[in-house]
């Protein structure tokens, strides 16, 4: 994601803390694959390449949720606005 971060966990034991940390890092990896502007094939990068071209791009619920789309429905980028498909 081009940044650093830390996770502070409060858990009843080390096993629970480790499971929570692993789960958090898996989610972060998933979000990075979807929303990274550093990865050429991320959803955000693919959508960015279509700005003002009228091309519809399928997106996941994670990135589509920010513009009202549902899983698998395409969106298109118009300037910096993502429009959900109503087709």
Short mmCIF file of the C-alpha atoms (twelve columns), coordinates in Angstrom:
data_MODEL
# 
_entry.id   MODEL 
# 
loop_
_atom_site.group_PDB 
_atom_site.id 
_atom_site.type_symbol 
_atom_site.label_atom_id 
_atom_site.label_alt_id 
_atom_site.label_comp_id 
_atom_site.label_asym_id 
_atom_site.label_seq_id 
_atom_site.Cartn_x 
_atom_site.Cartn_y 
_atom_site.Cartn_z 
_atom_site.pdbx_PDB_model_num 
ATOM 1  C CA . UNK A 1  0.000   0.000   0.000   1 
ATOM 2  C CA . UNK A 2  3.002   2.254   -0.068  1 
ATOM 3  C CA . UNK A 3  2.853   2.967   3.657   1 
ATOM 4  C CA . UNK A 4  3.708   1.478   7.008   1 
ATOM 5  C CA . UNK A 5  1.282   0.575   9.753   1 
ATOM 6  C CA . UNK A 6  1.127   -1.303  12.994  1 
ATOM 7  C CA . UNK A 7  -1.502  -3.433  14.677  1 
ATOM 8  C CA . UNK A 8  -2.021  -3.312  18.422  1 
ATOM 9  C CA . UNK A 9  -3.932  -6.315  19.744  1 
ATOM 10 C CA . UNK A 10 -5.574  -6.950  23.078  1 
ATOM 11 C CA . UNK A 11 -6.365  -10.630 23.489  1 
ATOM 12 C CA . UNK A 12 -6.891  -13.077 26.332  1 
ATOM 13 C CA . UNK A 13 -3.888  -15.179 25.242  1 
ATOM 14 C CA . UNK A 14 -1.076  -15.386 22.702  1 
ATOM 15 C CA . UNK A 15 -2.891  -17.947 20.532  1 
ATOM 16 C CA . UNK A 16 -5.903  -15.629 20.115  1 
ATOM 17 C CA . UNK A 17 -3.614  -12.672 19.462  1 
ATOM 18 C CA . UNK A 18 -1.694  -14.583 16.793  1 
ATOM 19 C CA . UNK A 19 -4.914  -15.686 15.064  1 
ATOM 20 C CA . UNK A 20 -6.230  -12.119 15.111  1 
ATOM 21 C CA . UNK A 21 -2.956  -10.761 13.715  1 
ATOM 22 C CA . UNK A 22 -2.864  -13.342 10.915  1 
ATOM 23 C CA . UNK A 23 -6.482  -12.571 10.044  1 
ATOM 24 C CA . UNK A 24 -5.769  -8.833  9.979   1 
ATOM 25 C CA . UNK A 25 -2.726  -9.234  7.735   1 
ATOM 26 C CA . UNK A 26 -4.666  -11.512 5.353   1 
ATOM 27 C CA . UNK A 27 -7.352  -8.831  5.061   1 
ATOM 28 C CA . UNK A 28 -4.727  -6.162  4.460   1 
ATOM 29 C CA . UNK A 29 -3.179  -8.295  1.693   1 
ATOM 30 C CA . UNK A 30 -6.617  -8.712  0.104   1 
ATOM 31 C CA . UNK A 31 -7.296  -4.973  0.232   1 
ATOM 32 C CA . UNK A 32 -3.868  -4.248  -1.232  1 
ATOM 33 C CA . UNK A 33 -4.497  -6.541  -4.217  1 
ATOM 34 C CA . UNK A 34 -7.819  -4.781  -4.841  1 
ATOM 35 C CA . UNK A 35 -7.068  -1.141  -4.022  1 
ATOM 36 C CA . UNK A 36 -3.346  -0.695  -4.704  1 
ATOM 37 C CA . UNK A 37 -2.290  1.930   -7.197  1 
ATOM 38 C CA . UNK A 38 1.178   0.315   -7.232  1 
ATOM 39 C CA . UNK A 39 0.038   -3.055  -8.596  1 
ATOM 40 C CA . UNK A 40 -0.628  -2.942  -12.338 1 
ATOM 41 C CA . UNK A 41 -3.449  -5.512  -12.231 1 
ATOM 42 C CA . UNK A 42 -5.301  -4.300  -9.102  1 
ATOM 43 C CA . UNK A 43 -8.962  -3.382  -9.546  1 
ATOM 44 C CA . UNK A 44 -8.139  0.249   -8.852  1 
ATOM 45 C CA . UNK A 45 -5.372  0.286   -11.478 1 
ATOM 46 C CA . UNK A 46 -7.598  -1.387  -14.078 1 
ATOM 47 C CA . UNK A 47 -10.381 1.083   -13.360 1 
ATOM 48 C CA . UNK A 48 -7.985  4.031   -13.459 1 
ATOM 49 C CA . UNK A 49 -6.815  3.042   -16.948 1 
ATOM 50 C CA . UNK A 50 -10.402 3.409   -18.191 1 
ATOM 51 C CA . UNK A 51 -11.037 6.972   -16.958 1 
ATOM 52 C CA . UNK A 52 -13.107 8.930   -19.510 1 
ATOM 53 C CA . UNK A 53 -13.122 6.021   -21.972 1 
ATOM 54 C CA . UNK A 54 -16.604 4.753   -21.089 1 
ATOM 55 C CA . UNK A 55 -15.339 1.229   -20.467 1 
ATOM 56 C CA . UNK A 56 -17.124 -0.923  -17.883 1 
ATOM 57 C CA . UNK A 57 -14.861 -2.841  -15.470 1 
ATOM 58 C CA . UNK A 58 -16.071 -5.669  -13.157 1 
ATOM 59 C CA . UNK A 59 -15.132 -5.027  -9.530  1 
ATOM 60 C CA . UNK A 60 -15.403 -6.874  -6.236  1 
ATOM 61 C CA . UNK A 61 -17.819 -5.918  -3.494  1 
ATOM 62 C CA . UNK A 62 -14.904 -4.339  -1.617  1 
ATOM 63 C CA . UNK A 63 -14.127 -1.738  -4.258  1 
ATOM 64 C CA . UNK A 64 -17.645 -1.614  -5.684  1 
ATOM 65 C CA . UNK A 65 -19.111 -0.898  -2.284  1 
ATOM 66 C CA . UNK A 66 -17.547 2.547   -2.312  1 
ATOM 67 C CA . UNK A 67 -19.663 3.503   -5.319  1 
ATOM 68 C CA . UNK A 68 -22.871 1.596   -4.657  1 
ATOM 69 C CA . UNK A 69 -22.117 -1.390  -6.887  1 
ATOM 70 C CA . UNK A 70 -22.633 -5.013  -5.877  1 
ATOM 71 C CA . UNK A 71 -20.253 -7.942  -6.366  1 
ATOM 72 C CA . UNK A 72 -19.533 -8.669  -9.999  1 
ATOM 73 C CA . UNK A 73 -21.350 -5.648  -11.386 1 
ATOM 74 C CA . UNK A 74 -19.200 -3.477  -13.592 1 
ATOM 75 C CA . UNK A 75 -18.450 0.174   -12.930 1 
ATOM 76 C CA . UNK A 76 -16.898 2.813   -15.113 1 
ATOM 77 C CA . UNK A 77 -14.681 5.708   -14.138 1 
ATOM 78 C CA . UNK A 78 -15.643 9.167   -15.319 1 
ATOM 79 C CA . UNK A 79 -12.969 11.593  -14.156 1 
ATOM 80 C CA . UNK A 80 -12.663 10.651  -10.473 1 
ATOM 81 C CA . UNK A 81 -16.252 9.421   -10.120 1 
ATOM 82 C CA . UNK A 82 -17.099 5.704   -10.236 1 
ATOM 83 C CA . UNK A 83 -20.597 5.003   -11.551 1 
ATOM 84 C CA . UNK A 84 -22.284 1.675   -10.749 1 
ATOM 85 C CA . UNK A 85 -23.816 -0.243  -13.607 1 
ATOM 86 C CA . UNK A 86 -27.585 -0.104  -13.914 1 
ATOM 87 C CA . UNK A 87 -27.709 -2.421  -16.906 1 
# 
